CSV table of C-alpha atoms in Angstrom, one decimal:
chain,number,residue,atom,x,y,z
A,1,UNK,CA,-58.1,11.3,19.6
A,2,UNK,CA,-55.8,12.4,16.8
A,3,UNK,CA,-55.3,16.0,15.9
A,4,UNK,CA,-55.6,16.6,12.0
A,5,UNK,CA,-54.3,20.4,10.9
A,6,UNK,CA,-55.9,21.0,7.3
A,7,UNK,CA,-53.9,23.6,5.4
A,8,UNK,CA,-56.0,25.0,2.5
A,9,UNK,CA,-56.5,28.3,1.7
A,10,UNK,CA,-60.2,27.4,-0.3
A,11,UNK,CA,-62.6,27.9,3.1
A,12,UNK,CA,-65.6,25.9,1.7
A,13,UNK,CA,-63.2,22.7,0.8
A,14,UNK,CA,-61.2,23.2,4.5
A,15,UNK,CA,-64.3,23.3,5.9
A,16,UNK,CA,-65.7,19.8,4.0
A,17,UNK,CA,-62.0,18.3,5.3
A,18,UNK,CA,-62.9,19.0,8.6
A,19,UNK,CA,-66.4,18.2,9.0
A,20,UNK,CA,-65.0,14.5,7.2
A,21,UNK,CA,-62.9,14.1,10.0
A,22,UNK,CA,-65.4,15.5,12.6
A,23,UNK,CA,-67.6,12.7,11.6
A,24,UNK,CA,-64.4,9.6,11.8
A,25,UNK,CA,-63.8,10.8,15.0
A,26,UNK,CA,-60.1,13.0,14.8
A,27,UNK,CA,-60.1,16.5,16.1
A,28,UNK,CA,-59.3,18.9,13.2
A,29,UNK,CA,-57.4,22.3,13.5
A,30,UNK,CA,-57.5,24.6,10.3
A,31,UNK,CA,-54.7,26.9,9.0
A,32,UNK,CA,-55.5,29.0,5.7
A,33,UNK,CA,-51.5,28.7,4.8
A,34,UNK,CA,-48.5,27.4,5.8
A,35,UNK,CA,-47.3,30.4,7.6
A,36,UNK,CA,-50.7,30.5,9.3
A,37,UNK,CA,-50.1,26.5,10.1
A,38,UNK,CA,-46.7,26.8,11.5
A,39,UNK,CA,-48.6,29.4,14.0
A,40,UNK,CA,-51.1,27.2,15.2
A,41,UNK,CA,-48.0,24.3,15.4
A,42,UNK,CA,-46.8,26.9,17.9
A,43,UNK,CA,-49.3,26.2,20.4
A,44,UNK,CA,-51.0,22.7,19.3
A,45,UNK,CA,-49.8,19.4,19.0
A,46,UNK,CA,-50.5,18.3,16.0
A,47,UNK,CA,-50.4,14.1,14.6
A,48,UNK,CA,-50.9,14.9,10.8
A,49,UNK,CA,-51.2,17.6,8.4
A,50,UNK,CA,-52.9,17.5,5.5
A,51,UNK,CA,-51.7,20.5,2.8
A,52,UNK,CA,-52.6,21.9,-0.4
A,53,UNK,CA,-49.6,23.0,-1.9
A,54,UNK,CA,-50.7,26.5,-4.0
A,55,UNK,CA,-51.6,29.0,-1.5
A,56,UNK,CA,-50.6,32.7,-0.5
A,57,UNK,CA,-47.6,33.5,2.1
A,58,UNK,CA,-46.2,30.1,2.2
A,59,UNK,CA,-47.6,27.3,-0.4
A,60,UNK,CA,-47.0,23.3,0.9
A,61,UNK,CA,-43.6,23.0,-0.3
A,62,UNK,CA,-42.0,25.4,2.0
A,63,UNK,CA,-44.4,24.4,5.0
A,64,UNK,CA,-43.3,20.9,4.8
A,65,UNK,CA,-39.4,21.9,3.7
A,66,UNK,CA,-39.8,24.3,7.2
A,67,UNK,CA,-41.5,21.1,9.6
A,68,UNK,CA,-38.6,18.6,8.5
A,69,UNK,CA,-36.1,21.2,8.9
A,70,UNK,CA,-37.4,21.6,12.6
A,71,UNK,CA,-37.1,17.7,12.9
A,72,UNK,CA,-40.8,17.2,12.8
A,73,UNK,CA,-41.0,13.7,11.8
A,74,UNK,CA,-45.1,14.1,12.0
A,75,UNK,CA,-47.0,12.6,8.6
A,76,UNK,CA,-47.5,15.1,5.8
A,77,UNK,CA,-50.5,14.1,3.5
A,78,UNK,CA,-50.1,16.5,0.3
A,79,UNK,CA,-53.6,17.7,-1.6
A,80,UNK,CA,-53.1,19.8,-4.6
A,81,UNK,CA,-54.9,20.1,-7.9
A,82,UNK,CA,-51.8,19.7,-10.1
A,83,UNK,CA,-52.1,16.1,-11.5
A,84,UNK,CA,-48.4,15.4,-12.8
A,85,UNK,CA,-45.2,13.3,-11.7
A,86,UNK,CA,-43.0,16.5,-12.0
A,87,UNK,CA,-45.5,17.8,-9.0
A,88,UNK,CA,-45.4,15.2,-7.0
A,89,UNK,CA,-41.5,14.6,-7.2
A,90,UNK,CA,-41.7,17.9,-5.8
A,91,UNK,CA,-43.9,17.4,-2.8
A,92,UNK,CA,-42.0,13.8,-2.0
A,93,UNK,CA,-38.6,15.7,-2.0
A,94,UNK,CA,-39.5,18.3,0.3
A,95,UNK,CA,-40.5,15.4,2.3
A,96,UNK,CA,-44.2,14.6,2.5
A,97,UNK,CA,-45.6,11.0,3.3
A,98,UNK,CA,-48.5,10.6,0.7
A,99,UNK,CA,-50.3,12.7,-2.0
A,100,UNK,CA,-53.4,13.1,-3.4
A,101,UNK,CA,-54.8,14.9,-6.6
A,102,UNK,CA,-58.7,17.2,-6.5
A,103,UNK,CA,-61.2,16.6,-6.6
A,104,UNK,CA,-60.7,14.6,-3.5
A,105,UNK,CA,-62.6,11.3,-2.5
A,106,UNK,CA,-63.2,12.1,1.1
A,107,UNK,CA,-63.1,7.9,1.9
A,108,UNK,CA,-60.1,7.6,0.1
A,109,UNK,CA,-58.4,10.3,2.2
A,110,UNK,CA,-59.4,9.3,5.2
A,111,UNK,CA,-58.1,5.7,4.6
A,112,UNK,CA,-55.0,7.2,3.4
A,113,UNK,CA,-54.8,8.8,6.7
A,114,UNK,CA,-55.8,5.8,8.9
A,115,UNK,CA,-52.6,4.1,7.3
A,116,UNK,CA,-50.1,6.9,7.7
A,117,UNK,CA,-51.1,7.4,11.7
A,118,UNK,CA,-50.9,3.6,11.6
A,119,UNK,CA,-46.7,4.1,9.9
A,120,UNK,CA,-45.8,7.1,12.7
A,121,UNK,CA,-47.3,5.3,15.9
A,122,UNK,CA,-45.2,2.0,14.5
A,123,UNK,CA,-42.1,3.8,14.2
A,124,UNK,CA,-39.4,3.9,17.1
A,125,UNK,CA,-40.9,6.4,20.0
A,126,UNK,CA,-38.1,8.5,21.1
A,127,UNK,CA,-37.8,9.3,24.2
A,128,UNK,CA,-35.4,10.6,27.4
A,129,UNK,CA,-35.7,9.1,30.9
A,130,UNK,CA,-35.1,11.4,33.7
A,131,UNK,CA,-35.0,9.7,36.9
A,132,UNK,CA,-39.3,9.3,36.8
A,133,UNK,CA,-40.1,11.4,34.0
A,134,UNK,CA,-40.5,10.2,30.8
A,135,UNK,CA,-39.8,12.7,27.5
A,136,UNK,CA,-41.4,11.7,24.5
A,137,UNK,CA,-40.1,13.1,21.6
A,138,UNK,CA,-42.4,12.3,19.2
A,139,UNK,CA,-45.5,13.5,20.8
A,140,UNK,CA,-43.8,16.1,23.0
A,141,UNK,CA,-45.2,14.2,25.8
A,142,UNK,CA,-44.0,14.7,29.4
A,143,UNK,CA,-45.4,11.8,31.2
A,144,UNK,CA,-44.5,10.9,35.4
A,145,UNK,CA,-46.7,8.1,37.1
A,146,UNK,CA,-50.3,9.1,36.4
A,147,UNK,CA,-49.3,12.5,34.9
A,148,UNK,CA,-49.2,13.3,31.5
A,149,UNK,CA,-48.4,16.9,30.0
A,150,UNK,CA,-48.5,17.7,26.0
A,151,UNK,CA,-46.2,20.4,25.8
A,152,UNK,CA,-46.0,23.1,23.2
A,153,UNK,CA,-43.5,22.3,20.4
A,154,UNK,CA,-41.1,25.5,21.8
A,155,UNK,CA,-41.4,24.5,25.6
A,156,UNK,CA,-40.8,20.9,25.1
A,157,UNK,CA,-37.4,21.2,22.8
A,158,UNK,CA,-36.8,23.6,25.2
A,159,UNK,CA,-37.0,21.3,28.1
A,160,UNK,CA,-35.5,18.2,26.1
A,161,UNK,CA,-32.1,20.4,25.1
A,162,UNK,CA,-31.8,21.3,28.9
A,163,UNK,CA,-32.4,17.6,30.5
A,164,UNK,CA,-30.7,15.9,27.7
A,165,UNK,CA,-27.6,17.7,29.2
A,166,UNK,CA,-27.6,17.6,33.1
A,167,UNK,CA,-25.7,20.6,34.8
A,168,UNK,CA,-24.7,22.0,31.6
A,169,UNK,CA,-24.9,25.9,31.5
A,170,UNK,CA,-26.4,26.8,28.1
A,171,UNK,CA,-26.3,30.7,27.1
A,172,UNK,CA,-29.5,32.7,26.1
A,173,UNK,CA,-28.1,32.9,22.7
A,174,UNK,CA,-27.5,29.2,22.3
A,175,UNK,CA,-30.9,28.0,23.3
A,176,UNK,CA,-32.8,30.6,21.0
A,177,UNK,CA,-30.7,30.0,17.7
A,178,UNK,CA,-31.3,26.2,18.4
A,179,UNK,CA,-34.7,26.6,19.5
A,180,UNK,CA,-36.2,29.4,17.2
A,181,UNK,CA,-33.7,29.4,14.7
A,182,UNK,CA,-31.3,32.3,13.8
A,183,UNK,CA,-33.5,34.2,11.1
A,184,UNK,CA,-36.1,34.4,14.4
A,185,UNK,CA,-38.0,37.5,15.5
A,186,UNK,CA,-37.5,35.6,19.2
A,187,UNK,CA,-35.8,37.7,22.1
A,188,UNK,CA,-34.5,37.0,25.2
A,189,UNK,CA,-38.2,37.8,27.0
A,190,UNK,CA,-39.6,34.6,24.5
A,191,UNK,CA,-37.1,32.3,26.4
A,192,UNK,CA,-37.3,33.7,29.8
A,193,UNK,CA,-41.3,33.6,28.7
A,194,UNK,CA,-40.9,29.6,27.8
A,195,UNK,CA,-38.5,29.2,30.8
A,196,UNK,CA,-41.4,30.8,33.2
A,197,UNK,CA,-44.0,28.4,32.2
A,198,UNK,CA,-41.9,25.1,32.1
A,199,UNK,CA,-41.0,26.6,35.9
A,200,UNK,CA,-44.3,26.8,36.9
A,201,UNK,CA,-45.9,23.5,35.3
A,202,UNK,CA,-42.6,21.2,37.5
A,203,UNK,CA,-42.8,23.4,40.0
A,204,UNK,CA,-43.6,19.5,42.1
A,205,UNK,CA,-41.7,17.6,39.5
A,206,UNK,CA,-39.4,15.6,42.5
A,207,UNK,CA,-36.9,14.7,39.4
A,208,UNK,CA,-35.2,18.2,38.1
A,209,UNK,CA,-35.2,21.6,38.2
A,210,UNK,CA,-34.6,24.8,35.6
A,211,UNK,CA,-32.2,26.7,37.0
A,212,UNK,CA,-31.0,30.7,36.3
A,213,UNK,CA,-27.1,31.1,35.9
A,214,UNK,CA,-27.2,34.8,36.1
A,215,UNK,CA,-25.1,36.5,33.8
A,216,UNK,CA,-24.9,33.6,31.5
A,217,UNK,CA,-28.4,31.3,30.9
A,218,UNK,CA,-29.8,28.3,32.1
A,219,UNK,CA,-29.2,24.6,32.8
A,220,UNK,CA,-31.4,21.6,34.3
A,221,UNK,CA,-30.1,20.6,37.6
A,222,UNK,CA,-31.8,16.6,38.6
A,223,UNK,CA,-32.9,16.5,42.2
């Protein structure tokens, strides 16, 4: 089942979005705007957004401008009720997929949708092989023989940057500016936070392990 994220600060239209997509069988996750949405992203995985672009605290421009800047290559459909080319040259350079102008034809969208899952599943699954564990970049997947774990977008960067460089100590400081990014609230208890839990779900994973360096940080060490 595909997870939808609806960004859209009008309740009684999120709410008709969602029900649509209820009833065409995706699971849909709502956000009022983008800085709300970017929260939820912090805990969810997410297959597709679909944004307004006018909304309080952070409008669809800078949510989209802040997903691709975190190499989020998820599909972006943009919903606004500014009808004009200038608008839309604005929402394609910031670097949505598709757009679409109110009032909405709920069909329409969802066959719009349909075709941009159809795009991102067809495009070239990254991915990073680690003796049996397979890291899939694109879905933050962590899959081993019959196991499959969806991490959180934080944990699995996390665990990709460590295992894409075996045995390589990487400081506290470098992890949370690449991670969180350097205009980050984040501390050093958010990594060692991240760092617990990655622990704890491989704590059987035969493969690797996350390893202190005390003084300095952490590194992945394969088994």
């Amino acid at each position: 089942m595909f997870t939808i994220l609806v960004v859209e600060d009008d309740r009684e239209l999120r709410e008709l979005f969602c029900t649509v997509l209820t009833e065409n069988g995706y699971r849909p996750l709502e956000a009022g705007d983008g800085e709300e949405a970017l929260k939820v992203m912090e805990t969810e995985y997410v297959d597709l957004i679909i944004s307004d672009i006018m909304m309080p605290h952070m409008d669809g421009y800078e949510l989209t401008k802040e997903i691709r800047r975190a190499n989020m290559n998820l599909p972006i459909l943009m919903i606004t009720a500014k009808d004009s080319s200038f608008y839309k040259k604005e929402g394609f350079q910031a670097g949505t997929d598709d757009y679409m102008v109110k009032p909405v034809d709920v069909n329409e969208m969802i066959w719009r949708i349909k075709a941009l899952l159809r795009r991102s599943q067809a495009a070239h699954e990254r991915k990073l092989t680690v003796g049996t564990t397979l890291l899939y970049c694109d879905s933050y997947c962590v899959k081993r023989e019959d196991e499959e774990i969806i991490l959180p977008p934080k944990e699995f960067q996390l665990l990709y940057k460590l295992l894409a460089t075996p045995n390589r100590t990487f400081t506290r400081m470098q992890l949370m500016d690449e991670i969180w990014g350097l205009e980050s609230n984040a501390t050093t208890h958010t990594l060692e936070v991240h760092i617990g839990r990655l622990r704890e779900r491989f704590r059987n994973n035969p493969d690797f392990q996350l390893v202190t360096v005390h003084g300095l940080g952490y590194k992945a060490v394969l088994l």
